[in-house]
XYZ file of C-alpha atoms in Angstrom:
580
model
C -28.818 69.635 -127.593
C -28.910 73.258 -127.327
C -29.016 75.013 -130.788
C -28.766 78.252 -131.985
C -32.604 78.573 -131.252
C -31.704 79.493 -127.780
C -30.562 82.960 -129.071
C -33.732 83.777 -130.654
C -35.261 85.595 -127.933
C -32.310 87.874 -127.232
C -31.946 88.322 -130.990
C -35.657 89.072 -131.601
C -35.554 92.026 -129.039
C -32.619 93.546 -130.515
C -34.369 93.332 -133.774
C -37.257 95.321 -132.277
C -35.134 98.018 -130.877
C -33.278 98.250 -133.960
C -37.052 98.696 -136.085
C -37.872 100.961 -133.534
C -34.853 103.488 -134.274
C -35.039 102.739 -137.804
C -38.518 104.591 -138.156
C -36.819 107.808 -136.726
C -34.486 108.013 -139.487
C -36.714 106.296 -142.524
C -36.019 109.665 -144.358
C -32.505 108.986 -144.408
C -31.069 106.804 -147.509
C -27.892 106.961 -145.933
C -28.617 106.540 -142.743
C -31.157 103.513 -142.879
C -28.456 100.938 -144.569
C -25.881 101.550 -141.991
C -28.526 101.141 -138.979
C -29.219 97.754 -140.816
C -25.782 96.953 -140.688
C -25.430 98.168 -136.902
C -28.505 96.635 -136.098
C -27.263 93.059 -137.220
C -24.201 93.440 -135.534
C -25.835 94.448 -132.278
C -27.863 91.564 -132.719
C -24.736 89.191 -132.648
C -22.961 90.992 -129.989
C -25.972 90.808 -127.759
C -26.681 86.969 -127.990
C -25.918 85.407 -124.909
C -22.833 83.152 -124.528
C -24.050 79.591 -123.157
C -21.789 77.720 -121.314
C -20.130 74.899 -123.620
C -21.454 72.179 -121.976
C -24.984 73.251 -123.081
C -24.237 73.933 -126.906
C -21.846 70.922 -126.830
C -19.499 72.596 -129.282
C -16.013 71.377 -129.237
C -12.763 73.777 -129.825
C -11.083 71.669 -132.565
C -7.575 72.738 -131.194
C -8.704 71.963 -127.605
C -11.867 69.542 -127.372
C -13.859 69.318 -124.276
C -15.201 66.042 -125.124
C -14.745 63.145 -124.946
C -14.275 64.019 -121.241
C -13.065 60.988 -119.203
C -13.594 62.825 -115.834
C -16.471 65.183 -116.141
C -14.314 68.655 -115.303
C -15.794 69.901 -118.432
C -19.491 69.708 -117.556
C -19.674 72.554 -114.938
C -17.609 72.773 -111.706
C -18.080 70.393 -108.621
C -18.280 72.133 -105.287
C -16.496 71.501 -101.889
C -14.098 71.974 -103.161
C -14.371 73.810 -106.071
C -13.175 72.355 -109.212
C -12.070 75.575 -110.962
C -9.706 76.714 -107.795
C -12.168 79.618 -107.326
C -13.538 78.276 -103.644
C -16.751 77.976 -102.471
C -17.829 81.247 -100.639
C -20.809 82.571 -102.506
C -20.336 86.345 -101.956
C -16.898 85.798 -104.053
C -18.787 83.882 -107.054
C -20.161 85.317 -110.061
C -23.298 84.058 -111.346
C -21.610 82.058 -114.003
C -19.804 80.290 -111.370
C -22.638 79.585 -109.397
C -24.528 78.421 -112.488
C -21.273 76.089 -113.121
C -21.851 74.511 -109.789
C -25.611 73.857 -110.488
C -25.258 72.456 -113.928
C -22.555 69.898 -112.606
C -24.935 68.908 -109.796
C -27.633 68.090 -112.347
C -25.662 66.143 -114.479
C -24.197 64.352 -111.015
C -27.814 63.624 -109.869
C -28.896 62.433 -113.173
C -25.844 60.098 -113.649
C -26.024 58.563 -110.433
C -30.236 57.993 -110.692
C -29.257 56.307 -113.925
C -26.486 53.913 -112.419
C -28.467 53.188 -109.373
C -31.508 51.919 -111.397
C -29.058 50.085 -113.528
C -27.723 48.149 -110.666
C -31.695 47.665 -110.138
C -31.973 46.122 -113.738
C -29.189 43.875 -113.433
C -30.543 42.171 -110.283
C -33.393 41.317 -112.376
C -31.433 38.698 -113.702
C -31.557 36.997 -110.148
C -35.511 37.029 -110.457
C -35.430 35.562 -113.960
C -33.158 32.597 -113.083
C -35.637 31.805 -109.712
C -38.716 31.967 -112.143
C -37.041 30.086 -114.816
C -35.431 27.244 -112.587
C -38.413 27.007 -110.637
C -40.883 26.219 -113.589
C -38.335 23.690 -114.848
C -38.117 20.072 -113.760
C -35.561 19.541 -110.865
C -33.118 17.594 -113.114
C -32.642 20.317 -115.148
C -32.353 23.037 -112.471
C -28.288 23.464 -112.733
C -28.388 23.775 -116.215
C -31.348 26.591 -116.248
C -29.438 28.565 -113.659
C -26.409 28.268 -115.402
C -27.957 29.637 -118.785
C -29.165 32.545 -116.777
C -25.932 33.254 -115.035
C -23.802 33.078 -118.038
C -25.923 35.026 -120.599
C -24.973 38.200 -118.296
C -21.141 38.045 -119.407
C -21.759 36.872 -122.729
C -24.210 39.686 -123.652
C -22.197 42.244 -121.983
C -18.928 41.013 -123.845
C -20.850 41.410 -127.210
C -22.443 44.674 -126.321
C -18.951 46.179 -125.339
C -17.591 44.705 -128.597
C -19.943 45.955 -131.102
C -23.460 46.269 -129.880
C -23.311 49.589 -128.171
C -22.006 51.374 -131.196
C -24.634 49.797 -133.400
C -27.442 51.156 -131.435
C -26.189 54.235 -129.890
C -23.177 55.280 -131.931
C -25.241 57.954 -133.663
C -27.617 58.704 -131.014
C -26.512 62.623 -130.867
C -27.965 62.870 -134.431
C -31.356 61.629 -133.950
C -34.251 63.908 -133.695
C -35.040 65.959 -130.951
C -36.954 68.932 -129.709
C -36.139 72.646 -129.432
C -34.234 73.326 -126.284
C -33.268 69.733 -125.573
C -30.033 68.919 -123.672
C -28.355 65.653 -122.975
C -29.592 65.083 -119.461
C -26.250 62.804 -118.631
C -24.079 65.734 -119.821
C -22.400 66.882 -122.797
C -19.980 64.018 -123.483
C -22.732 62.235 -125.374
C -22.081 64.593 -127.945
C -19.187 62.295 -129.342
C -22.062 59.265 -130.196
C -22.034 61.159 -133.720
C -21.301 58.804 -136.275
C -23.408 56.234 -138.196
C -25.216 54.929 -141.749
C -28.224 55.718 -142.895
C -30.330 57.359 -145.851
C -30.321 61.021 -147.046
C -27.425 62.465 -145.389
C -28.297 65.918 -144.128
C -26.176 68.845 -144.795
C -25.322 72.433 -143.030
C -25.484 75.497 -144.985
C -22.015 74.932 -146.151
C -22.897 71.617 -147.572
C -21.033 69.497 -145.143
C -22.390 66.282 -143.852
C -23.878 66.806 -140.078
C -23.973 63.234 -139.427
C -27.818 63.321 -139.194
C -29.864 61.002 -141.849
C -33.252 61.390 -142.943
C -33.615 57.489 -142.199
C -31.257 56.467 -139.685
C -30.086 52.630 -139.682
C -27.174 52.179 -137.367
C -24.471 53.643 -135.393
C -20.759 53.366 -136.144
C -18.973 54.919 -133.261
C -18.288 53.236 -129.870
C -16.894 49.710 -130.515
C -15.228 48.539 -127.551
C -15.606 51.710 -126.138
C -12.431 53.131 -127.603
C -10.858 56.417 -126.890
C -13.361 58.110 -129.254
C -16.055 57.661 -126.838
C -13.899 57.990 -123.532
C -16.286 60.060 -121.727
C -18.382 59.880 -118.328
C -21.575 60.509 -119.806
C -21.084 57.812 -122.249
C -19.932 55.100 -119.715
C -23.322 55.915 -117.632
C -25.583 55.423 -120.871
C -23.277 52.396 -121.799
C -23.940 50.624 -118.512
C -27.873 51.126 -118.247
C -28.493 50.276 -122.045
C -26.197 47.041 -121.314
C -28.179 45.905 -118.505
C -31.431 46.064 -120.630
C -29.806 44.196 -123.483
C -28.927 41.506 -121.114
C -32.778 41.407 -119.794
C -33.576 40.697 -123.961
C -31.164 38.212 -124.075
C -32.325 36.171 -121.083
C -36.016 35.594 -122.208
C -35.195 32.746 -124.806
C -33.355 30.755 -121.821
C -36.702 30.247 -120.521
C -38.710 29.451 -123.816
C -36.350 26.908 -124.710
C -35.192 25.642 -121.621
C -34.556 21.787 -121.003
C -33.075 20.799 -124.351
C -31.195 23.644 -125.682
C -27.623 22.242 -125.926
C -25.000 24.289 -123.967
C -22.882 25.192 -126.943
C -25.378 26.410 -129.484
C -26.544 28.710 -126.109
C -22.675 29.681 -125.965
C -22.600 31.137 -129.543
C -26.456 32.690 -128.922
C -25.350 34.710 -126.208
C -22.745 36.545 -128.346
C -25.253 37.030 -131.400
C -28.160 38.371 -129.431
C -26.723 41.844 -129.108
C -26.815 42.051 -132.834
C -30.516 41.993 -133.757
C -31.122 43.831 -130.282
C -29.026 46.638 -130.855
C -30.038 47.250 -134.349
C -33.640 47.582 -133.925
C -32.728 49.782 -130.570
C -31.185 51.943 -133.049
C -34.095 52.621 -134.821
C -36.021 53.723 -131.980
C -33.852 54.681 -129.118
C -30.654 55.472 -131.268
C -32.653 58.343 -133.237
C -33.140 55.766 -136.469
C -36.077 55.622 -138.898
C -38.925 54.289 -136.450
C -38.291 57.175 -134.210
C -38.075 59.380 -137.111
C -41.673 58.270 -138.446
C -43.091 61.512 -136.825
C -40.659 64.329 -138.355
C -40.845 62.177 -142.001
C -44.234 60.819 -142.280
C -46.184 62.888 -140.064
C -47.206 59.876 -137.886
C -47.463 61.309 -134.290
C -44.160 61.319 -132.513
C -42.687 58.512 -134.445
C -42.351 55.073 -132.574
C -42.478 55.932 -128.725
C -41.187 52.960 -126.477
C -40.460 54.788 -123.230
C -38.536 51.924 -121.442
C -38.688 48.872 -123.691
C -41.981 47.024 -124.248
C -40.874 46.517 -127.769
C -37.100 47.068 -127.540
C -36.809 44.890 -124.669
C -39.258 42.507 -124.271
C -41.126 42.018 -127.705
C -37.772 41.310 -129.137
C -36.557 38.773 -126.490
C -40.252 37.333 -126.882
C -40.035 36.639 -130.386
C -36.652 35.564 -130.627
C -37.733 32.852 -127.954
C -40.900 32.062 -130.160
C -38.282 31.313 -133.389
C -35.800 29.429 -130.957
C -38.835 27.347 -129.502
C -39.917 26.377 -133.007
C -36.479 25.320 -134.119
C -35.604 23.437 -130.970
C -38.932 21.665 -131.082
C -40.806 20.654 -127.776
C -39.999 18.856 -125.041
C -40.358 15.133 -125.097
C -43.593 13.975 -123.535
C -44.784 17.567 -123.938
C -47.430 16.514 -126.559
C -49.353 13.230 -127.246
C -49.439 11.529 -130.223
C -52.667 13.223 -131.373
C -50.926 16.587 -130.353
C -52.640 17.406 -126.998
C -50.701 19.410 -124.524
C -49.564 17.381 -121.264
C -48.579 19.404 -118.191
C -44.859 19.206 -116.956
C -45.276 20.926 -113.724
C -42.052 22.968 -112.621
C -40.576 21.733 -109.266
C -40.329 24.698 -107.230
C -43.413 27.306 -107.140
C -42.402 29.188 -104.196
C -39.026 30.064 -105.869
C -41.112 31.250 -109.032
C -43.090 33.441 -106.763
C -39.940 34.782 -104.973
C -38.254 35.593 -108.484
C -41.358 37.430 -109.392
C -41.074 39.730 -106.749
C -37.704 40.375 -107.497
C -38.506 41.266 -111.095
C -41.287 43.205 -109.512
C -39.045 45.311 -107.643
C -35.954 45.657 -110.354
C -38.871 47.184 -112.546
C -38.770 50.102 -110.397
C -35.286 50.704 -111.827
C -36.347 49.649 -115.382
C -39.099 52.093 -115.978
C -38.409 54.983 -114.161
C -34.560 54.592 -114.826
C -35.304 55.035 -118.465
C -35.669 59.122 -117.719
C -32.081 58.899 -117.614
C -32.854 62.043 -115.377
C -33.490 61.921 -111.208
C -34.349 65.514 -111.943
C -37.015 64.381 -114.316
C -40.103 64.768 -111.749
C -42.412 62.539 -113.923
C -40.609 59.426 -112.340
C -43.199 59.381 -109.625
C -46.120 58.779 -112.265
C -43.977 56.105 -113.656
C -43.562 54.209 -110.595
C -47.136 54.555 -109.437
C -48.161 53.581 -113.068
C -45.792 50.523 -112.817
C -47.499 49.282 -109.623
C -50.945 49.756 -110.731
C -50.297 47.609 -114.166
C -48.785 45.091 -112.105
C -51.258 44.430 -109.624
C -54.163 44.879 -111.989
C -52.663 42.151 -114.255
C -52.412 39.560 -111.645
C -56.062 40.291 -111.076
C -57.150 40.168 -114.486
C -55.277 36.626 -114.541
C -56.808 35.250 -111.535
C -60.273 36.271 -112.872
C -59.595 35.034 -116.115
C -58.721 31.556 -114.697
C -61.974 31.535 -112.426
C -63.947 32.267 -115.712
C -62.374 29.452 -117.474
C -63.174 27.095 -114.760
C -59.546 26.419 -113.961
C -57.594 26.621 -110.643
C -55.668 29.873 -109.578
C -52.195 28.327 -110.726
C -49.600 30.489 -108.760
C -47.291 30.282 -111.737
C -49.889 31.618 -113.978
C -50.706 34.336 -111.669
C -46.820 35.155 -111.726
C -46.788 35.450 -115.439
C -49.943 37.762 -115.096
C -47.985 40.068 -113.153
C -45.065 40.218 -115.071
C -47.261 40.423 -118.233
C -48.456 43.787 -116.723
C -45.315 44.860 -115.831
C -44.284 44.324 -119.444
C -46.947 45.905 -121.201
C -46.660 49.321 -118.940
C -43.257 49.358 -119.849
C -43.810 51.170 -122.801
C -46.448 53.542 -122.197
C -45.707 54.065 -118.238
C -44.495 57.905 -118.809
C -47.230 58.582 -120.979
C -50.862 57.324 -119.247
C -52.762 58.119 -116.561
C -53.000 55.902 -113.801
C -56.573 54.585 -114.811
C -54.950 53.792 -118.076
C -52.009 51.753 -116.526
C -54.446 49.838 -114.503
C -56.717 49.064 -117.338
C -54.148 48.147 -119.711
C -52.455 46.100 -117.144
C -55.598 44.242 -116.629
C -56.087 43.610 -120.114
C -52.210 42.067 -120.122
C -53.558 39.572 -117.341
C -56.035 38.342 -119.963
C -54.114 38.052 -122.897
C -51.374 36.132 -121.268
C -53.671 33.428 -120.012
C -54.927 33.092 -123.791
C -51.774 33.379 -125.320
C -50.120 30.461 -123.183
C -53.091 28.231 -124.381
C -52.990 29.065 -127.871
C -49.358 28.436 -128.178
C -49.777 24.981 -126.585
C -52.688 24.369 -128.813
C -50.711 25.019 -131.792
C -47.843 22.608 -130.495
C -45.335 25.266 -129.488
C -43.484 24.162 -125.971
C -42.659 27.225 -124.265
C -41.242 26.306 -120.929
C -42.047 29.431 -118.552
C -44.717 31.132 -121.192
C -41.542 33.619 -121.995
C -43.331 34.076 -125.468
C -46.708 35.124 -124.270
C -45.225 37.244 -121.177
C -42.495 39.177 -123.073
C -43.640 38.566 -126.915
C -47.225 39.205 -127.236
C -47.420 41.302 -124.091
C -44.439 43.674 -125.395
C -46.688 44.115 -128.607
C -49.489 44.985 -126.583
C -47.677 47.436 -124.418
C -46.154 49.254 -127.803
C -49.486 49.705 -129.258
C -51.217 50.891 -125.760
C -49.193 53.929 -126.167
C -51.085 54.898 -129.141
C -54.349 54.168 -127.376
C -54.039 55.533 -123.737
C -50.920 58.274 -124.053
C -52.645 61.183 -122.683
C -50.459 63.982 -124.195
C -49.447 65.387 -120.834
C -45.624 64.146 -121.089
C -43.408 64.028 -123.829
C -43.640 67.641 -125.550
C -41.161 67.306 -128.642
C -40.282 63.779 -128.452
C -38.638 62.567 -131.405
C -38.414 66.018 -132.589
C -41.939 66.563 -133.163
C -43.644 69.724 -132.108
C -46.865 70.551 -133.879
C -48.404 74.077 -133.617
C -51.699 72.935 -134.180
C -51.618 70.392 -131.117
C -49.847 72.858 -129.158
C -52.642 75.561 -129.745
C -55.360 73.115 -128.854
C -53.804 71.423 -125.985
C -51.147 73.798 -124.560
C -48.091 71.618 -125.662
C -47.583 68.824 -127.933
C -46.815 65.974 -125.835
C -47.389 62.149 -126.743
C -50.935 61.409 -127.092
C -52.742 58.250 -128.245
C -56.413 57.905 -130.040
C -58.172 58.438 -126.933
C -56.854 61.746 -126.667
C -57.071 62.860 -130.106
C -54.098 61.735 -132.217
C -54.948 58.460 -134.121
C -51.574 58.822 -136.180
C -49.769 57.897 -132.803
C -51.874 54.711 -132.692
C -50.731 53.979 -136.297
C -47.179 54.632 -135.487
C -47.455 52.158 -132.713
C -48.638 49.675 -135.007
C -46.043 49.520 -137.234
C -43.551 49.592 -134.591
C -45.178 46.517 -133.297
C -45.222 44.675 -136.800
C -41.380 45.760 -137.284
C -40.026 44.357 -134.039
C -42.526 40.953 -134.333
C -41.016 40.586 -138.017
C -37.615 41.419 -137.393
C -36.976 39.493 -133.988
C -38.675 36.728 -135.447
C -37.013 36.550 -138.922
C -33.423 37.204 -137.557
C -33.708 34.764 -134.775
C -35.327 31.528 -136.991
C -32.342 32.186 -139.430
C -29.720 32.303 -136.592
C -31.027 29.217 -134.948
C -31.110 27.390 -138.169
C -27.785 28.346 -139.126
C -26.132 27.659 -135.859
C -27.597 24.457 -135.559
C -25.246 23.576 -138.596
C -22.292 24.978 -136.676
C -23.262 22.825 -133.435
C -26.561 21.076 -132.533
C -28.948 23.144 -130.829
C -30.693 20.257 -129.051
C -29.370 17.776 -126.657
C -29.743 14.242 -127.714
C -32.850 12.230 -126.534
C -31.220 10.330 -123.776
C -29.924 13.564 -122.246
C -33.000 15.164 -122.168
C -34.512 12.300 -120.528
C -31.639 12.066 -117.937
C -31.514 15.465 -117.347
C -29.095 18.214 -118.567
C -27.302 19.301 -115.450
C -24.748 16.521 -115.416
C -24.323 16.065 -119.121
C -24.103 19.510 -120.119
C -22.543 21.566 -117.059
C -21.552 18.697 -114.821
C -22.952 19.909 -111.433
C -26.689 18.529 -110.386
C -28.883 21.278 -108.875
C -29.918 19.027 -106.193
C -27.325 16.226 -105.430
C -29.279 15.006 -102.521
C -32.009 14.113 -104.496
C -30.100 12.361 -107.686
C -30.367 8.496 -108.032
C -27.605 6.995 -109.916
C -27.698 3.879 -111.864
C -24.771 2.424 -113.786
C -23.067 6.001 -113.969
C -25.948 7.814 -115.337
C -27.907 10.038 -113.577
C -31.745 9.446 -113.395
C -33.605 12.271 -111.739
C -37.408 12.919 -111.193
C-alpha cells in the first residue's frame, strides 16, 4: 500500500534546489512568486512515477484490479508476458523491475499456498489426537466430526466468513511504505462497517474507520474480488479457521449429537471471522495503538488468540452446555479417568500437528521473501520441546507418572503459546514461554476437572488457556527487533531510542504493549465464550446437542454415523452394539 509519501524524497530535493535558487533573486518581487510557482510545478513533474502494482491505484475507465490472471502485477519472464522478450540487453530498467516485482509476488503466493497445505494437513493430526483419546466405541464418530468440519467450515467461510473477516482488510492501519506481499489485487478488499468514517481532502469517504468492526466485501468470492491475490489469502485464512472449528470437537466428543454438530459447523465462521476482523482485518483491536497509544495495538502473529483461544473458549462453552460424559464424575463430584483407547495414535497425531505448525507460524508472514521466517521456525520448535519437558517435570513434581497423552498436550500447549509471539521474541524467550505453557497445561487440565467440566482431550487447556498465554506473552517477551510500523504505529521516541519502532514487550521497555495484549486476551475469551454459550443453548432448541443416554452408553459410532470404528472388536446383542 504505497502512499504519496514515497515521493517525499524526490519532492524534498526539488524544494531544496528551488530554495537555493530563490536566494539569488530574493530582491526581485516579481521573480520570487514566479519561481515559487515553477518550484511547485518542477516538484510535481519530478516526482517518480511508481508502477501501478505498487500504488494499487485503479484507472476507473480500465481498472487493473481485480485481476484474475496476475497479469497486472509486473511481468513474468520466459516467455515474457509483455512481448518484449527476455534478452537483458534489450530491456529497460523498468522492464527488468517489472519482472523482479512479478517474481516477488509469485514467490510470496507460492509460499503462502504451500504453508496453507501444511495447515490443512493438520486436520489429520487433530483427528488422530482426538480419536486416540476417545473410547473405541466412539472412534468413527469422532473421526467423522474431524473430517466433516473441513467442508462445513470451508463452505461457511466461502459464503460469508471471509467477507466479514477480510472484506475491508485494505483499509486497516499500515506503516508508511508498506505494500501487500501477495500483490496489489488485495486492494479490492476495501469495504466494511465501522465507527468514525475517514474522509479524504475532498470530503469523500476513504473506506477506513477509526474503529473498524467488520468487512462487507467478498461474499461467495464474487466478481468484485476475482483476483489471484485474494484467492491466495482466502485459502490460507480458510484453513486457519478450520483449525478453530475443529477444536471443540475434542472438548465435546463422545456425547455431541451429529445434527447439532452439523449446524455448528455452519455457524462457527461467524464468531471467528468477526474477531479475526478486529485483529487481522484492521479492526478496532488492531487500532488500539493508533487510537489509544497502546503499543502496536493487538499483535497476534499467527493466531494464539484468533485461532486457538477462540476455538478453546468455544469448546469450553460447549462442554458446559453439553455436560460431562456418563461416569466421568462420581456422585460427590470426583473426576474418574476414562482412558483413551489408542495412545500411539495420539503421539502420531501430535507429531503431524507439530510438523504442520511449521506452515502455520512461518506461513503467517504471507511472504516467502520475509527472511524472519527462519526465526519463526526456530522459535516454534524451541517452544514445543521445552513445553513437553515442562509438562514432564510438572508431572514428576506432582508425583504422577509421565502420561504420554499429557506430554503430547504439553507439546501442543507450547505450540499454541508460541503462535502469537513467534516472530517477535528471541529464542530464549520462545524456550521460556514454551516451558511455562507446559506447566500451565497440567494445572489447567486438573482445574477444569476439579470444577466439573469434562473436556475429553484437554482442548480448553491446550488451546484456550495457552492461547491466552501466547497472546499475553507478546507483551512480555517481544524484543522490538521485528514489526516496525506494525498496525500503522511509528513512534519517533522509540525509533530514536532503539533505531526502529518494532513490537516490544515490557521486558524491553514498552509496558503499553502488555496492556494491549491483556485487552486482546480479555476480548477473545469473553466474545468466544459468550457467543458460543448463547449459540449452543439456542441450537439445543433446534436439535438436541446431546445424544440420549442409551446411545452414549452403547457408543456413538453406529447410532450416529452408522459405521463402527473397529468392527472386528464389536460385540452385538439383540441388534444393539455393545462396545468396550
